[in-house]
Coordinates of C-alpha atoms in Angstrom, one line a residue:
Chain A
X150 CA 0.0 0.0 0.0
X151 CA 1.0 3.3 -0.4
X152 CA 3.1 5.2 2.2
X153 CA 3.6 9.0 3.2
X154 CA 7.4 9.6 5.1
X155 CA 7.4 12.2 7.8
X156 CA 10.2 13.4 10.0
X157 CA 8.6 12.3 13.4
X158 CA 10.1 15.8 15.3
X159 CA 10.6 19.0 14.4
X160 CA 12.0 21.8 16.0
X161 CA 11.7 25.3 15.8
X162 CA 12.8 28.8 17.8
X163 CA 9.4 31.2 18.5
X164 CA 9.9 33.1 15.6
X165 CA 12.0 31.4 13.1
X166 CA 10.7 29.1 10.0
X167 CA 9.5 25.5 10.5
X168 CA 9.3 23.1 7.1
X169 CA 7.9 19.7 7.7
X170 CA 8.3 17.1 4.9
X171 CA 6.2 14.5 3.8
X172 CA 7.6 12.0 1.0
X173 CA 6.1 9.2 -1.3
X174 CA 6.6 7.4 -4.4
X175 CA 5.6 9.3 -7.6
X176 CA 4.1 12.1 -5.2
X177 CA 4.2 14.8 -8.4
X178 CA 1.2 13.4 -9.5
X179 CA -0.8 13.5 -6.0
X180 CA -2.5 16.6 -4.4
X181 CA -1.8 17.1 -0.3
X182 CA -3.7 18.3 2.3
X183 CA -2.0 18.9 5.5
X184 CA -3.5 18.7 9.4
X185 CA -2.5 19.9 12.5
X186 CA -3.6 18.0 15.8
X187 CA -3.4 19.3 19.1
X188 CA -3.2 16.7 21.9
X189 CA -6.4 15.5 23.2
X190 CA -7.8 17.5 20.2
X191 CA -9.4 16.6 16.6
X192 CA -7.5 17.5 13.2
X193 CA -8.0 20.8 11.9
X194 CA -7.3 21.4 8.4
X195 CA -4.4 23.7 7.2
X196 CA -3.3 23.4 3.8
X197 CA -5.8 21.8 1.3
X198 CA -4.5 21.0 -2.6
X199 CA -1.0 21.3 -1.8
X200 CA -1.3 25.4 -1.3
X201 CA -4.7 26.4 -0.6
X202 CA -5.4 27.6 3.1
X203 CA -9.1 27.3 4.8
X204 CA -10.7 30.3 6.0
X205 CA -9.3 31.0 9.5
X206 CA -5.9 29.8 9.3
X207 CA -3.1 32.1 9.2
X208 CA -1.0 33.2 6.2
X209 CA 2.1 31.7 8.1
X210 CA 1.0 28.4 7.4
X211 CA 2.1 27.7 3.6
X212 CA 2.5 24.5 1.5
X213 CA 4.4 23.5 -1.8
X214 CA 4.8 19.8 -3.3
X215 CA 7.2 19.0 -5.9
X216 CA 8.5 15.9 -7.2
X217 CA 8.6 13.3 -4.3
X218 CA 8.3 15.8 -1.6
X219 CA 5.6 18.1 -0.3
X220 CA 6.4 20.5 2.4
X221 CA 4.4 22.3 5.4
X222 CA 6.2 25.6 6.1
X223 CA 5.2 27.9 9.8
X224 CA 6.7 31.2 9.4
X225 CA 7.5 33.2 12.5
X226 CA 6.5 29.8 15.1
X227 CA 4.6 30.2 17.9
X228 CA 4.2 28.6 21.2
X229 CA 0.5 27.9 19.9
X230 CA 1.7 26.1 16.8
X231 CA 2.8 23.0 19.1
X232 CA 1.2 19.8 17.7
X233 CA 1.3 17.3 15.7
X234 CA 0.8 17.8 11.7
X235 CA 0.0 15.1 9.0
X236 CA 0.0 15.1 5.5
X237 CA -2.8 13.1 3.2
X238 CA -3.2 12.1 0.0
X239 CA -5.9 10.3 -1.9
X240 CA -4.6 7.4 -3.4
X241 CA -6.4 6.6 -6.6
X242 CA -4.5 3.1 -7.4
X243 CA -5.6 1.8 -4.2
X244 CA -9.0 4.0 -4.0
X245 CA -8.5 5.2 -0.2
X246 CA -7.1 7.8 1.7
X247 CA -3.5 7.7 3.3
X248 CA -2.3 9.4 6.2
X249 CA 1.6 10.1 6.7
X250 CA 3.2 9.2 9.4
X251 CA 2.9 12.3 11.7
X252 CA 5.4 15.0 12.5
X253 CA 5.6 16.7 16.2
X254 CA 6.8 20.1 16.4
X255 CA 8.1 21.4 19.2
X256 CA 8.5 25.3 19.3
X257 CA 11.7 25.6 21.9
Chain B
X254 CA -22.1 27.3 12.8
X255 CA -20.9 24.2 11.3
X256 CA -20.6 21.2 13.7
X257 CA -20.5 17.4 13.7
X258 CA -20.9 15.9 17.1
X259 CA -20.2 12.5 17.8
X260 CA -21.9 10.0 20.4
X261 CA -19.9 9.4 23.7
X262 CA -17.2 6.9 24.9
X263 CA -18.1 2.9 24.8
X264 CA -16.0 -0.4 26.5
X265 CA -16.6 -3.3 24.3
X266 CA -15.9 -7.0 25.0
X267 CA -13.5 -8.9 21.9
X268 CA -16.2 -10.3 19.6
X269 CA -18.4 -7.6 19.8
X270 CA -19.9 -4.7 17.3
X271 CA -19.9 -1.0 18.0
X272 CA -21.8 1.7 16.3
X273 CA -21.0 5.8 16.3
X274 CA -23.1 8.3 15.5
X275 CA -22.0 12.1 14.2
X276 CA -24.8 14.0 14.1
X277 CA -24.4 17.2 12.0
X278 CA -26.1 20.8 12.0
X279 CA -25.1 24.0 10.2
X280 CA -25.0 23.1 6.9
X281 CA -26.9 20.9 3.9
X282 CA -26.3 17.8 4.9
X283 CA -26.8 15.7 1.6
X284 CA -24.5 18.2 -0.3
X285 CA -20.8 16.9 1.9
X286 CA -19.8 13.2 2.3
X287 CA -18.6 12.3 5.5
X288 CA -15.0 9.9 6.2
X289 CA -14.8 8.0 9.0
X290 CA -10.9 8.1 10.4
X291 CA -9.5 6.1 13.1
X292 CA -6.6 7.1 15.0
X293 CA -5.1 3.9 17.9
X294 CA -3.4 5.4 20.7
X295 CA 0.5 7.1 19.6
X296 CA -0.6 6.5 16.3
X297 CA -0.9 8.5 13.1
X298 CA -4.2 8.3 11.6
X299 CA -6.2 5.5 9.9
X300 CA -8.9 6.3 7.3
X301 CA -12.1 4.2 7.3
X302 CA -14.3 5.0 4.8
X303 CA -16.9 7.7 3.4
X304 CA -20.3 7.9 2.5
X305 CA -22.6 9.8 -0.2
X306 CA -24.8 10.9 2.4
X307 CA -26.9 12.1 -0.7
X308 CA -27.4 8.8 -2.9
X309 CA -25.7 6.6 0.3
X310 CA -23.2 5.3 -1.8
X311 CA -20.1 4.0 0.0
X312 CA -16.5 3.3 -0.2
X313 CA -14.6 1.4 2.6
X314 CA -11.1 0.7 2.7
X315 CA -10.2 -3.2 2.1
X316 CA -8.0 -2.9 5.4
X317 CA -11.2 -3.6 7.4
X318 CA -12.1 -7.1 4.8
X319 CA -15.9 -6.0 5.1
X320 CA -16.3 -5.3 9.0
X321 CA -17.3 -1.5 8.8
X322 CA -20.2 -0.5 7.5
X323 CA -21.1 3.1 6.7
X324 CA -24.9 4.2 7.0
X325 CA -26.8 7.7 6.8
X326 CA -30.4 8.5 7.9
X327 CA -31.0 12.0 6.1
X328 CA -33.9 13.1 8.6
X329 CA -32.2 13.5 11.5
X330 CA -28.8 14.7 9.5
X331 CA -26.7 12.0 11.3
X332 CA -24.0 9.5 9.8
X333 CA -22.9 6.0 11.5
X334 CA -20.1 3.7 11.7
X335 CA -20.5 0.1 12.7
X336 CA -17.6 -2.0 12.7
X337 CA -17.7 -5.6 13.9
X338 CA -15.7 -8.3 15.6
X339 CA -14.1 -6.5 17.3
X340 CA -10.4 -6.9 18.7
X341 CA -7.3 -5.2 20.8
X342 CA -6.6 -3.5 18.0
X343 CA -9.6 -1.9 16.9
X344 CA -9.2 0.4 20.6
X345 CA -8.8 3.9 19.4
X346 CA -10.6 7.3 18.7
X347 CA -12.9 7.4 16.0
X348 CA -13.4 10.7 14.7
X349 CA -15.9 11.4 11.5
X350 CA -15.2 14.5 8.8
X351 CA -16.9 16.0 6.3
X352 CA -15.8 16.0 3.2
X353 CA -15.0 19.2 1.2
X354 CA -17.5 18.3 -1.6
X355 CA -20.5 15.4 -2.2
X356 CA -18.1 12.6 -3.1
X357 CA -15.3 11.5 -1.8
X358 CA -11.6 11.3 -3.2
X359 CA -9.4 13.9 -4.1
X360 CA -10.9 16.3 -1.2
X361 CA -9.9 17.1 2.1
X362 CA -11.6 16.8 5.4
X363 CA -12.5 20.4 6.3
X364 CA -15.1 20.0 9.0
X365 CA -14.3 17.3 12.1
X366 CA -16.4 15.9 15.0
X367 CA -14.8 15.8 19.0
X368 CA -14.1 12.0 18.5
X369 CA -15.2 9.4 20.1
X370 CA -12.8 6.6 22.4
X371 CA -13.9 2.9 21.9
X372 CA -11.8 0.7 24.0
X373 CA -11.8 -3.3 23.7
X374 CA -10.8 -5.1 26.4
X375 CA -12.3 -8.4 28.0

């Protein structure tokens, strides 16, 4: 089955730039969305077809995918941006959804 | 405001079935699918299925070899997940989601219920 590569931890200074990366096979052709889960907390959607962000959520959340790699970028962290994030693809081979792996960032 | 609010916690012997409701208000119903996702505890997340909650159609993933079973009841604007024979390794927090559009695929999830925790312990 298909899988989706995260770093498991990231970490980041209150203030500086945070890129999480989210890797499969042939991944060019896929379109990611992108959630961030507090603990104890459901997902809440950031970044929707690679770049898009829902109403709400702040212009420092950003996303790109090229190649084999698509990437979450937090611009000037904050302590609130704690949590884990996961990426998601649809996987039309398999017809279902796929979840990466989960990344925790940690704002230091 | 947009909300989907699940049914509470449940304990559930090996062997057993369990059903979750998500009951949804603030929008058309009919017009969104809704996903079922699973999420085991420390674990990433685990998607489950979606149903048309317009024409009912549904689309489960093979993982589950037929034990899930995705429903709708239009009138009172609620989906349901039923999974059955149950084991260990079915404990976790079931959350449902609407979909961003009537079918599923493609779309993200942009609307998600509090979750529900289904432990399975004799």
């Amino acid at each position: 089955s298909y899988v989706l590569t995260q770093p498991p931890s990231v970490s980041v200074a209150p203030g500086k730039t945070a890129t999480i990366t989210c890797g499969g096979h042939n991944f060019g052709s896929k379109t990611v969305h992108w959630y961030q889960q507090k603990p104890g907390q459901a997902p809440v959607l950031v970044i929707y077809y690679d770049t898009d962000r829902p109403s709400g959520i702040p212009e420092r959340f950003s996303g790109s995918n090229s190649g084999n790699t698509a990437t979450l970028t937090i611009s000037w962290a904050e302590a609130g941006d704690e949590a884990d994030y996961y990426c998601q693809v649809w996987d039309s081979s398999g017809e279902h959804y796929v979840f990466g792996t989960g990344t925790k960032v940690t704002v230091l | 405001q947009v909300h989907l609010v699940q049914s509470g916690a449940e304990v559930k012997k090996p062997g057993a079935s369990m059903k979750v409701s998500c009951k949804a208000s603030g929008y058309s119903f009919t017009n969104y699918a809704i996903h079922w996702v699973r999420q085991a505890p420390g674990q990433s997340l685990e998607w489950m299925g979606w149903i048309n909650t317009g024409n009912g159609d549904t689309k489960y993933s093979q993982k589950f070899g037929g034990r899930v079973t995705i429903t709708r009841d239009t009138s009172a604007t609620t989906a349901y997940m039923e999974l059955t024979s149950l084991t260990s390794e079915d404990t976790a927090v079931y959350f449902c989601a609407r979909n961003q559009g009537p079918h599923g695929g493609y779309d993200a999830f942009d609307i998600w219920g509090q979750g529900t925790m289904v432990t399975v312990s004799s």
